[in-house]
XYZ file of C-alpha atoms in Angstrom:
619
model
C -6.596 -5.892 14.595
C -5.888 -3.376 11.830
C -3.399 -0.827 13.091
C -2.761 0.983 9.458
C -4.114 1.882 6.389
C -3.245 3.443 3.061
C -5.030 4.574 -0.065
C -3.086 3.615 -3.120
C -3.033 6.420 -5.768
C -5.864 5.657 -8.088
C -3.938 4.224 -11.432
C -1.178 2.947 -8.893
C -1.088 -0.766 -9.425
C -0.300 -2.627 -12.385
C -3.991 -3.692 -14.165
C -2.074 -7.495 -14.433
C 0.128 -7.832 -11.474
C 3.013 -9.709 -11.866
C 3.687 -13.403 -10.499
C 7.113 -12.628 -9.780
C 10.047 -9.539 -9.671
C 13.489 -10.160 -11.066
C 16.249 -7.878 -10.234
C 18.656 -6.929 -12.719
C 20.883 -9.264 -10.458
C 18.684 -12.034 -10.659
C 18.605 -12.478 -14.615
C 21.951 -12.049 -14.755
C 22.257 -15.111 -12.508
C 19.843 -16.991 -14.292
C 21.344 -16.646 -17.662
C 24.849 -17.853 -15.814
C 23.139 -20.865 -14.806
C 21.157 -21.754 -18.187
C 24.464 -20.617 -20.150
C 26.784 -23.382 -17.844
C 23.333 -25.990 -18.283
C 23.426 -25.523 -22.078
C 27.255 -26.352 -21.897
C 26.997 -28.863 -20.396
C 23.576 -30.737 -22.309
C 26.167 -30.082 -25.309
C 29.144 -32.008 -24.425
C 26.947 -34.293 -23.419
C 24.875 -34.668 -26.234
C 28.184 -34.820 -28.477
C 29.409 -38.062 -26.397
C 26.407 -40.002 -26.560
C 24.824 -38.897 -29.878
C 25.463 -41.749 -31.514
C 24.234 -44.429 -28.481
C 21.076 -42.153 -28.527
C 20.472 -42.397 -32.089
C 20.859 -45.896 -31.447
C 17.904 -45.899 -28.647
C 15.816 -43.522 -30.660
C 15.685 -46.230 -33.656
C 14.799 -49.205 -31.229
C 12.115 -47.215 -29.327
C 10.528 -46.388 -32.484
C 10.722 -49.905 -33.576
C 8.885 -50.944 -30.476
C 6.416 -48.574 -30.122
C 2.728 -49.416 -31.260
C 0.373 -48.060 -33.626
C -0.775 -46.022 -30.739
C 2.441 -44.539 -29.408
C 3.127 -46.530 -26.665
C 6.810 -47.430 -25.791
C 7.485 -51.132 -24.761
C 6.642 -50.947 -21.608
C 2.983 -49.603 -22.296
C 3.833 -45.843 -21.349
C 2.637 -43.097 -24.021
C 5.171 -40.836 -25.076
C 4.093 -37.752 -22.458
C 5.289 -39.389 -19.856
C 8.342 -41.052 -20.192
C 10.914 -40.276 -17.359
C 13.720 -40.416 -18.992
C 13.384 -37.608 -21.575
C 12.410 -35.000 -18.643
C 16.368 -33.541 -18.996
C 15.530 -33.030 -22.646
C 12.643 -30.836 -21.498
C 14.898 -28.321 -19.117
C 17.829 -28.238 -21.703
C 14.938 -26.671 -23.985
C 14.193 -24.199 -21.055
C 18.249 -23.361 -20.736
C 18.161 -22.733 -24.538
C 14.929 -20.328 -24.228
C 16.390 -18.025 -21.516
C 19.873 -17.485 -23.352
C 17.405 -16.168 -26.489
C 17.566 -12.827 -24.496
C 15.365 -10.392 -22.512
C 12.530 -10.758 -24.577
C 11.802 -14.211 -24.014
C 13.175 -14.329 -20.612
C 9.825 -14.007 -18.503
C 8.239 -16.449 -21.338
C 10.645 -18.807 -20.476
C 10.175 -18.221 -16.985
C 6.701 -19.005 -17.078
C 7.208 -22.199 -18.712
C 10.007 -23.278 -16.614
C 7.535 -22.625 -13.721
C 4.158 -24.132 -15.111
C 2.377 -20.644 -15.409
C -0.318 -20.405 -17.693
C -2.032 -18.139 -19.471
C -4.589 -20.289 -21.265
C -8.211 -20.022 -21.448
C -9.670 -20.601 -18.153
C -6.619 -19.659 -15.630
C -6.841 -17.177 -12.973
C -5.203 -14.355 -14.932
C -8.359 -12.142 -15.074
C -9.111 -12.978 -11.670
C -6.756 -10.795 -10.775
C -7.291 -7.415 -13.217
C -7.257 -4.364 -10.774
C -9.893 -2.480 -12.944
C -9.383 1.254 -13.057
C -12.488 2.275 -11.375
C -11.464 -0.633 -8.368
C -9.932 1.805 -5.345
C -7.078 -0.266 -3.829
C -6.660 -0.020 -0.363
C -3.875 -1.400 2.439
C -4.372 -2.554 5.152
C -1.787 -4.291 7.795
C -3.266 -7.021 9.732
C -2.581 -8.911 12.933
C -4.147 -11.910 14.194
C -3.549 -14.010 17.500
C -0.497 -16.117 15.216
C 0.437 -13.893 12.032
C 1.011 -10.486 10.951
C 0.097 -9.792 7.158
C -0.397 -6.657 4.924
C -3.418 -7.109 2.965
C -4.446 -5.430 -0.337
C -7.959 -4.765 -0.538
C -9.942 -3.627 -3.677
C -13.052 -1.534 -3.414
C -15.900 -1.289 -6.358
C -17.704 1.976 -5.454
C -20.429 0.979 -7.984
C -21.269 -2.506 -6.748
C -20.309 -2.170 -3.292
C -18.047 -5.149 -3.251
C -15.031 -5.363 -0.655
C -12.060 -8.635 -1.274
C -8.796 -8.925 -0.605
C -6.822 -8.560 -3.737
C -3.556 -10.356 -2.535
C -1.599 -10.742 1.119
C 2.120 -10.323 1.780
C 3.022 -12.128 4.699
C 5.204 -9.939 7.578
C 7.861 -10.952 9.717
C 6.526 -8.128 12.592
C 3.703 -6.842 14.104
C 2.766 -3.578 11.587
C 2.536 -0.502 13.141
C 2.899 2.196 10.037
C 2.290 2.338 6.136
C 3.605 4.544 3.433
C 2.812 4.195 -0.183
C 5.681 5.330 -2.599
C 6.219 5.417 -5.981
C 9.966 5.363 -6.204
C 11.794 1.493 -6.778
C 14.287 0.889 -4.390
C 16.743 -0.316 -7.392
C 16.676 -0.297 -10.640
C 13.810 -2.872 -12.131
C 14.956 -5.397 -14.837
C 13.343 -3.720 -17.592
C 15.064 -0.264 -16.798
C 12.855 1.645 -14.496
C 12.827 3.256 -11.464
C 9.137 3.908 -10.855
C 6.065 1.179 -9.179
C 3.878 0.556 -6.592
C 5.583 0.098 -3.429
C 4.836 0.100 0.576
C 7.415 0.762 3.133
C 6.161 -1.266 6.101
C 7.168 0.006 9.750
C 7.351 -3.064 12.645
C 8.120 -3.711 16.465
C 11.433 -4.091 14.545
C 14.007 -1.458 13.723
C 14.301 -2.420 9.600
C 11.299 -0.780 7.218
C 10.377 -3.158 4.887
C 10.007 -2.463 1.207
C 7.941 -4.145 -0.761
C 6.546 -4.241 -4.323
C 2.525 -4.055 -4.575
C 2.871 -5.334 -8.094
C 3.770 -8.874 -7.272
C 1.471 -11.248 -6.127
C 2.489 -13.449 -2.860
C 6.238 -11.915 -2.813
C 8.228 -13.967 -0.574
C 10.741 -11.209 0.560
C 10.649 -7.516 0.438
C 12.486 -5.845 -2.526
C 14.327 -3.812 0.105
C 15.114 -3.237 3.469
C 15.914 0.224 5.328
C 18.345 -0.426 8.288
C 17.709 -3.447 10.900
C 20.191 -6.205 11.492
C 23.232 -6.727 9.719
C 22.768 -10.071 7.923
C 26.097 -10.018 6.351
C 28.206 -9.792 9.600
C 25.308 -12.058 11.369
C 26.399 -14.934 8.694
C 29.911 -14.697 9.193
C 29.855 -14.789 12.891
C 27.690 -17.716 12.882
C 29.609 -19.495 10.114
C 33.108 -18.703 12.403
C 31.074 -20.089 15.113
C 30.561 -23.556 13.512
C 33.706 -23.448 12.257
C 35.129 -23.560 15.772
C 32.421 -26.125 17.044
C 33.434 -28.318 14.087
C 37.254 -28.722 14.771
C 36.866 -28.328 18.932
C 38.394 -31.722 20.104
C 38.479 -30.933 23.378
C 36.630 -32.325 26.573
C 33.104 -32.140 27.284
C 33.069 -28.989 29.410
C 35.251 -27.374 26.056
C 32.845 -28.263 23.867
C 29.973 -27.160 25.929
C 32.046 -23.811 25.848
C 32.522 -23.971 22.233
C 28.991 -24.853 21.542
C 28.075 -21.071 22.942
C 29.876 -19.570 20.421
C 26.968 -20.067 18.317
C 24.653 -18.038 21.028
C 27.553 -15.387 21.682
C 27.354 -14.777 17.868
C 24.167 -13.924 17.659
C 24.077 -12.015 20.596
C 26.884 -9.889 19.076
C 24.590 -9.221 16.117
C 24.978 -5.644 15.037
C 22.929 -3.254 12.979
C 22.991 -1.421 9.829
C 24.829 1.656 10.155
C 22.025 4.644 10.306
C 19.383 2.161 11.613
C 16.933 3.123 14.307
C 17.523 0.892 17.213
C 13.862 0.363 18.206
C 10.314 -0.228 16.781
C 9.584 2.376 13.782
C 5.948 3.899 14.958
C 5.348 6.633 12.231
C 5.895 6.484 7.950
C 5.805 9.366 6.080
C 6.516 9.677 2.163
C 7.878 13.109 0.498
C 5.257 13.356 -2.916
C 7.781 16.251 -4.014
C 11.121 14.839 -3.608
C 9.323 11.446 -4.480
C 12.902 9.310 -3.011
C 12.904 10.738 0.279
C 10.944 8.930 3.111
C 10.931 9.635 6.793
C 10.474 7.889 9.902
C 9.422 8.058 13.276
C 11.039 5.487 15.862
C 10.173 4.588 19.584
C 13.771 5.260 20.423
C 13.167 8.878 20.265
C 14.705 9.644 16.917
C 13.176 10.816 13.165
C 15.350 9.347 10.022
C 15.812 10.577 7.130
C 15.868 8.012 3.871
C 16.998 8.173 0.253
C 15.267 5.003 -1.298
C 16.909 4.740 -4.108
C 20.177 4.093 -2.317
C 18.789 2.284 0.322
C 21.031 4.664 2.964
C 20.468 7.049 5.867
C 20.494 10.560 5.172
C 20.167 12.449 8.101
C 19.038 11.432 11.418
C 16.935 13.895 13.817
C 17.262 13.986 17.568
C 14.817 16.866 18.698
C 12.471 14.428 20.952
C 12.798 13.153 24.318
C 10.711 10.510 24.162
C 9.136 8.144 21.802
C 8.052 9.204 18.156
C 4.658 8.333 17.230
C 4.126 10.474 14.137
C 5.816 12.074 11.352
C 3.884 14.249 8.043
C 5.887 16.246 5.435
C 4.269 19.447 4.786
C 2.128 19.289 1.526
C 3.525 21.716 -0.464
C 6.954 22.726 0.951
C 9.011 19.803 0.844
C 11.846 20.543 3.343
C 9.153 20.939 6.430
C 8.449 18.462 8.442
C 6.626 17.528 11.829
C 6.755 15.149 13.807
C 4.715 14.554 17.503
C 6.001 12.562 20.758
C 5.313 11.013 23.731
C 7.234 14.002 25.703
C 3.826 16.026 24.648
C 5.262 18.077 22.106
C 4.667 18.403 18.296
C 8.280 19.623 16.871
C 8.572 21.165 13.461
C 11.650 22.350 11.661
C 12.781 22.601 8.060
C 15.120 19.386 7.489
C 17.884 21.860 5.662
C 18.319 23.644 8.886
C 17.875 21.111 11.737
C 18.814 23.066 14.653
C 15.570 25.207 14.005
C 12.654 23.712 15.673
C 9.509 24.908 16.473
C 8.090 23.061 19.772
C 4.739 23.620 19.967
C 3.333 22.118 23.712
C 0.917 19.599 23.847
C -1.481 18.603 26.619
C -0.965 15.064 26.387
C 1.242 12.221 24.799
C 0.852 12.843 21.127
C -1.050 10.297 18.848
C -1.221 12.036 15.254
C 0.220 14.643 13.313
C -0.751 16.032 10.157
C -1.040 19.295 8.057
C -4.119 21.139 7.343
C -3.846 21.008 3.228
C -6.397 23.924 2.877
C -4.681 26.229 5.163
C -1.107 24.933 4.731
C 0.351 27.139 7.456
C -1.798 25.051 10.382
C -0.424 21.971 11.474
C -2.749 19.691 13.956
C -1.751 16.776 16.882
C -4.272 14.455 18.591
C -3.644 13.405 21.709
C -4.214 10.237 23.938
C -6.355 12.728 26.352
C -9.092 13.114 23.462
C -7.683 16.588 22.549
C -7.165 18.100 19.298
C -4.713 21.127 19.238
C -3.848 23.405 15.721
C -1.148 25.787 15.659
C 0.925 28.066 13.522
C 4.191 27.381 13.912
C 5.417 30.645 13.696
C 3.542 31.588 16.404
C 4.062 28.154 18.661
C 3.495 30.067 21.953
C -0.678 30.000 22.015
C -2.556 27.160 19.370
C -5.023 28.987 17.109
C -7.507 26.275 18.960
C -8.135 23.802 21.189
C -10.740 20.994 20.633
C -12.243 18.067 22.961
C -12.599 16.024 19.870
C -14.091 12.500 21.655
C -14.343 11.697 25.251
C -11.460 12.022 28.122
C -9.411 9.424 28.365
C -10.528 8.092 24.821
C -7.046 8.383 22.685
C -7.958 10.160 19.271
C -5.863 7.715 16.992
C -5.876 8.938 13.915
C -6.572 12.226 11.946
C -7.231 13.271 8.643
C -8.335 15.851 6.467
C -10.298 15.074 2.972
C -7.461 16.124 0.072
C -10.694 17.091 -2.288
C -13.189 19.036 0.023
C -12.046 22.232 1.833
C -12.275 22.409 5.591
C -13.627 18.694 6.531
C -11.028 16.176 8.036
C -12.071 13.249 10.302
C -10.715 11.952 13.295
C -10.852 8.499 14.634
C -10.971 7.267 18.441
C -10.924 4.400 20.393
C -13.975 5.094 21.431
C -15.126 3.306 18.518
C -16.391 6.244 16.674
C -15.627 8.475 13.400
C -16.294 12.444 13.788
C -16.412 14.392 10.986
C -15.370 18.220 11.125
C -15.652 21.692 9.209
C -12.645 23.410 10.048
C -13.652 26.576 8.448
C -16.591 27.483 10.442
C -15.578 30.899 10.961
C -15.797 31.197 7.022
C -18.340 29.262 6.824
C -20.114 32.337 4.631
C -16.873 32.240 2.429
C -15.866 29.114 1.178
C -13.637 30.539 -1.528
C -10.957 32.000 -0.024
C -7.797 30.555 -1.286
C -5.764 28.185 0.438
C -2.372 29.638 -0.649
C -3.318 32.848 1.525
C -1.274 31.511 4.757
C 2.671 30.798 4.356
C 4.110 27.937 5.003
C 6.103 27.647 7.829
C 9.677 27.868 6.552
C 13.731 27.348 8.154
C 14.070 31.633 7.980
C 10.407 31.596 9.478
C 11.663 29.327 12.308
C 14.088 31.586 13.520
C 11.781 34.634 14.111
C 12.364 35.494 17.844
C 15.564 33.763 18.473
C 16.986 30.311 17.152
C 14.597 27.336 17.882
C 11.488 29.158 17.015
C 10.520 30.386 20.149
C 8.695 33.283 18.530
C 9.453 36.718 20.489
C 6.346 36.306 21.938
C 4.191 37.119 20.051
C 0.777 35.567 20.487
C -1.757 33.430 17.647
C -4.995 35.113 16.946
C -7.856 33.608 18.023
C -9.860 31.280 16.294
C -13.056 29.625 16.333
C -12.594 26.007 16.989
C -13.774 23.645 14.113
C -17.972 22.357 14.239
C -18.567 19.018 14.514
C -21.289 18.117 11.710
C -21.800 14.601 11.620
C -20.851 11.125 13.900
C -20.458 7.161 13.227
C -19.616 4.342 14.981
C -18.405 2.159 12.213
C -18.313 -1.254 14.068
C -14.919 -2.507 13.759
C -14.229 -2.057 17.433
C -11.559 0.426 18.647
C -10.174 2.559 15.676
C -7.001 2.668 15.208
C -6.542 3.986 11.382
C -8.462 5.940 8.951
C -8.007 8.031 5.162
C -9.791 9.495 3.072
C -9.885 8.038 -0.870
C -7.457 10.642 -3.201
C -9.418 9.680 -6.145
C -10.969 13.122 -7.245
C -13.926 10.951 -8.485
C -14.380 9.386 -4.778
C -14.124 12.179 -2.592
C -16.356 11.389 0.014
C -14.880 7.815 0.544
C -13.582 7.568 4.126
C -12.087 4.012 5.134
C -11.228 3.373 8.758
C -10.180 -0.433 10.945
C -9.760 -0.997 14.381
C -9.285 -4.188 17.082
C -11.694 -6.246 15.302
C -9.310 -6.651 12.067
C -12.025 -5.530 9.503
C -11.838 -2.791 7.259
C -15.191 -0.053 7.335
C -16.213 2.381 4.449
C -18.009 4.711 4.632
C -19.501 7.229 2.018
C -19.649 10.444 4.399
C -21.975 12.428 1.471
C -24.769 10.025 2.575
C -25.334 12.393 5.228
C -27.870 15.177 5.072
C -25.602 17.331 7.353
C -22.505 16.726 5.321
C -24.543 17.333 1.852
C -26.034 21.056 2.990
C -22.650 22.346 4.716
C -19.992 21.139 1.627
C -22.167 20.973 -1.438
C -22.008 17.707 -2.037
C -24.626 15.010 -2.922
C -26.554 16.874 -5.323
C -25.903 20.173 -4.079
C -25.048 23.029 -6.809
C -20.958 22.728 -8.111
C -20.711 26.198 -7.660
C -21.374 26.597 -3.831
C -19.970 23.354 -3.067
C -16.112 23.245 -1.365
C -14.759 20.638 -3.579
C -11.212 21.172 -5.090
C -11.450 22.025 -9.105
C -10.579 18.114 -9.848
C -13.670 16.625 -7.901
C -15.896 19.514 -9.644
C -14.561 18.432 -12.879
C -15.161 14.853 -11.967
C -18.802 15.745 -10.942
C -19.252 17.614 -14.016
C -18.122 14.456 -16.019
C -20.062 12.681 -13.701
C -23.187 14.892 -15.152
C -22.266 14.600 -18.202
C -22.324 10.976 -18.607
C -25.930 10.997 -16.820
C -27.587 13.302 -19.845
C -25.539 10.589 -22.375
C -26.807 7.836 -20.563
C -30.602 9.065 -20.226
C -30.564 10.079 -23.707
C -29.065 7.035 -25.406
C -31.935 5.418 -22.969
C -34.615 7.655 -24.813
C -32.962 6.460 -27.689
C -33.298 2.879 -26.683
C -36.898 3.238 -25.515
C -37.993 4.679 -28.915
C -36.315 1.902 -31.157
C -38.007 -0.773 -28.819
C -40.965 0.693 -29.723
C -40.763 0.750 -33.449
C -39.582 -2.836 -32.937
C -42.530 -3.787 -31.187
C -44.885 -1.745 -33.449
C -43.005 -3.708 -36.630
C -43.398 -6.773 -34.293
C -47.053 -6.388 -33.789
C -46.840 -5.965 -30.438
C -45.238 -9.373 -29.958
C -42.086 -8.280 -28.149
C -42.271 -8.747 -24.440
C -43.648 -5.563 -22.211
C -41.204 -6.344 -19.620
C -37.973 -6.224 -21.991
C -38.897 -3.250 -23.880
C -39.001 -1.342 -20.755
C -35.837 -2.523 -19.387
C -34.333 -1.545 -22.669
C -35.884 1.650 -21.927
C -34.866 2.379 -18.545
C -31.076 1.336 -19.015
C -28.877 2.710 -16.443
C -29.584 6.372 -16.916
C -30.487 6.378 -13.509
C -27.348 5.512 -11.849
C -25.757 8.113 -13.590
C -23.455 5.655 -15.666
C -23.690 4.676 -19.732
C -26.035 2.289 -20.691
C -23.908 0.595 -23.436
C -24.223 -2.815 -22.422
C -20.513 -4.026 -21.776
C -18.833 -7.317 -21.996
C -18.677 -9.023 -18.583
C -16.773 -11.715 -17.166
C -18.895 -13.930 -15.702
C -16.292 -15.808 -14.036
C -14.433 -12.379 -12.085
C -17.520 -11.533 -11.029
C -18.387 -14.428 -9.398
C -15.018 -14.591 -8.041
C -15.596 -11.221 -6.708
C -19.155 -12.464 -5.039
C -17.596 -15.014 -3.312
C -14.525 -12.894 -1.960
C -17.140 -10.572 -0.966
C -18.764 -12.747 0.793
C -16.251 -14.965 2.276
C -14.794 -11.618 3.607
C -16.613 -9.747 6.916
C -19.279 -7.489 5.402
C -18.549 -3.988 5.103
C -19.282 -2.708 8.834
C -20.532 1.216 7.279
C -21.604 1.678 3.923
């Protein structure tokens, strides 16, 4: 099964991805160690200089006129001068910096000759990248798909293999130290597990074998001394049988007495959510009823949340102000409060155990929960007394597992069930006859706003006005199962991309503009810029989009009309069929017709990750 997904920023990975990440750390250690090699290759070479000048002279006496030693072995492969080799390596890495990852390649047997896999692995800028963490009946792995909207092609980029069964994904774009080469930005994904540590770990780097960081969990430090004081004492027991059998516990009792990292949750971390405005600040939602507070870049606790009374499942920084926060629980509430004034929550009741929480970007002062009952439920949290509405989004008893609302058309958001189907939703359809109003016309809910009516939000009573609940205007069942997770592309140029997974551990796209419903009600597909609810940056992408249509159609006029000279010149010997390929170029499609170069070999790569891969299930 597939119980998370992400959308990685468009322009977020690396175009080469790197086949390894040294810490600052790291290098250091490695120029220790080729600084004591090179030491010691010297002395060395200054005590037996003269016996190998010696050896040199009678080898090269023996060899043959084709280079083989006396005992019939070419020159490539004689064992003895392998040392020579690695002193060579010792001597590259204490050049400096510049050569270091050179040297490292080397020293490693990387490649970047003609015919390696280097291109293989180009994230192109058009490719959208999404995660996805996987679980299968014997392994756990977080798998980074790539998406070309114009061919339709779905692969697997790269896997990172997980210790824990995934439950929650957050991309960042903060490094959790300081990189080698100085800075403190990259594509990362914090990974929340069954286990009470979130996982860090660099997108860049193909096949890592550890995460670059780790937020709380076990105390490895004080597990490794315990266990080393344990062997110690099995080591030097002496005593009888029934002694030792005591002593050999020790090991046991050590681990039992593991502790954790101070500010760690103590339980499974169900819910990841990443502050884009203070971009080192990530939060998370834990099944033993508590929602942490994390600076990355130190790799520490900041604050730690106990407003629940039950399990947290989700946790979603408000969009635009980025001290608000909510977060929904088992105990049926959604809880909001401004993270500078803690005490200050605004419960907002719930009819059922709480699946989902997230803001409504268009309307910033509405914050939504799904529920395991099939319910969706918006409210104002300044007004947490009555929710604006109330909507039966998928059948009772049918959890609604994920929602979320498309950053670059106003008013839709999806939800996802485990009913095995996708609904799609215009939350504006009481304005449906005004689709410009602003979205900065409602206020975000704030920590003074909180405190209207009496500390903890209650309100004063006063009631939400009534609102139409949103109209459902289009349905899928994307056959992947039971859906668990779904998001919509933040690509301006891809707004209509919606990518969900479920039990059957494949990932689903689907392009929601394909649908006649969706097209007429948010502009989109054709429909005129101007009455259409996308944000400014999809228009302008559209427009581009336009643009490079009338370029492509008229450097295919162009195209057309120089075929035909040629074939007039020609005599009318040049092929029909070619001259009106020429002709039609790719105008159609909306994309330039200059022919590009292609790599024959990624694409084929591509065909056969495609196809080794489960086909896309909704396209």
């Amino acid at each position: 099964m597939i119980c998370a997904l992400e959308f990685v920023p468009s322009g977020g990975l690396r175009r080469e991805p790197l086949k390894y990440d040294m810490s600052v750390e790291e290098i250091e250690e490695l120029r220790k160690q080729a600084s004591a090699e090179e030491g010691g290759a010297a002395a060395e070479e200054d005590g037996e200089g003269a016996e190998e000048e010696f050896e040199d002279i009678e080898e090269g006496a023996e060899e043959d006129e084709e280079g083989l030693d006396k005992d019939g072995l070419p020159k490539s492969l004689r064992m003895d001068q392998y040392d020579e080799e690695d002193d060579g390596f010792a001597a590259s890495v204490m050049a400096g910096g510049g050569m270091l990852r050179d040297a490292v390649d080397k020293h490693l047997g990387e490649s970047d000759e003609e015919g390696s896999d280097v291109d293989d692995n180009v994230v192109e800028s058009s490719d959208l990248v999404i995660l996805g963490a996987r679980t299968d009946e014997d392994s756990s792995i977080l798998e980074v798909n790539c998406f070309d909207p114009a061919n339709g092609n779905l692969w697997v980029h790269h896997d990172i293999t997980l210790a824990a069964f995934p439950l929650s994904l957050a991309f960042l774009d903060t490094a959790p130290s300081l990189r080698a080469d100085g800075g403190n930005t990259g594509a990362y994904v914090a990974v929340g597990t069954f286990k009470p540590a979130i996982e860090i770990w660099n997108l860049d780097v193909l096949d890592p074998l550890e995460p670059s960081a780790t937020l709380g969990g076990e105390d490895l430090a004080a597990a490794s001394a315990l266990l080393k004081e344990a062997e110690e004492k099995n080591k030097h027991s002496k005593k009888d049988k029934k002694k030792k059998k005591k002593s050999g516990g020790s090991a046991k009792q050590a681990m039992a007495a593991v502790t954790l990292v101070e500010g760690s949750h103590s339980d499974a971390v169900m819910g990841l959510s990443w502050n884009r405005l203070q971009r080192q600040v990530l939060a998370s939602a834990s099944a033993d009823t508590t929602v942490k507070l994390w600076d990355v870049s130190t790799q520490q606790c900041s604050l730690t949340l106990s407003h629940h009374a039950d399990k947290v499942q989700s946790v979603c920084w408000h969009p635009s102000q980025p001290a608000v926060l909510a977060s929904g629980s088992y105990d049926k509430s959604v809880c909001v409060l401004d993270v500078r004034l803690p005490t200050a929550v605004s419960v907002l009741a719930m009819p059922a155990d709480i699946e989902d929480v997230a803001w409504d970007p268009w309307s910033p002062e509405r914050v939504v929960g799904t529920c395991e009952n099939g319910q969706v439920c918006c409210y104002d949290p300044r007004m947490p007394s009555t929710p604006l509405w109330t909507l039966q989004a998928h059948g009772k008893g049918q959890a609604v597992s994920k929602i979320a609302f498309a950053p670059h058309i106003r008013g839709l958001f999806a939800t996802a069930s485990t009913d095995k189907t996708v609904k799609l939703w215009d939350s504006l359809a009481a304005d449906f006859t005004s689709p410009s109003s602003s979205a900065s016309e409602g206020a975000a809910f704030t920590a003074e706003a909180a405190t209207v009516g009496g500390e903890g939000g209650g309100g004063g009573g006063v009631s939400a006005p009534a609102a139409n609940p949103p109209t459902c205007v289009g349905q899928r069942e994307m056959g992947v199962g039971k859906l668990f997770s779904l998001g919509w592309c933040g690509d301006a140029s891809n707004p209509w991309t919606l990518a969900t997974a479920g039990s059957k551990a494949t990932l689903a796209l689907w392009e929601t503009d394909e649908s006649e419903a969706v097209k007429s009600r948010f502009g989109g597909g054709g429909g005129a810029v101007g009455s259409s609810r996308l944000s400014s940056q999809a228009q302008q992408a559209v427009s581009v989009g336009d643009e490079v249509g009338e370029v492509a159609d008229a450097f295919a006029g162009l195209a057309g009309a120089a075929a035909a000279e040629e074939e007039e010149e020609r005599g009318g010997m040049v092929d029909e069929q070619s001259a009106s390929a020429v002709a039609a170029g790719r105008g159609g499609s909306g994309a330039v017709a200059v022919p590009a170069p292609t790599n024959a070999k990624k694409d084929k790569k591509k065909k056969k990750k495609a196809a080794d891969k489960k086909p896309v299930a909704a396209k």
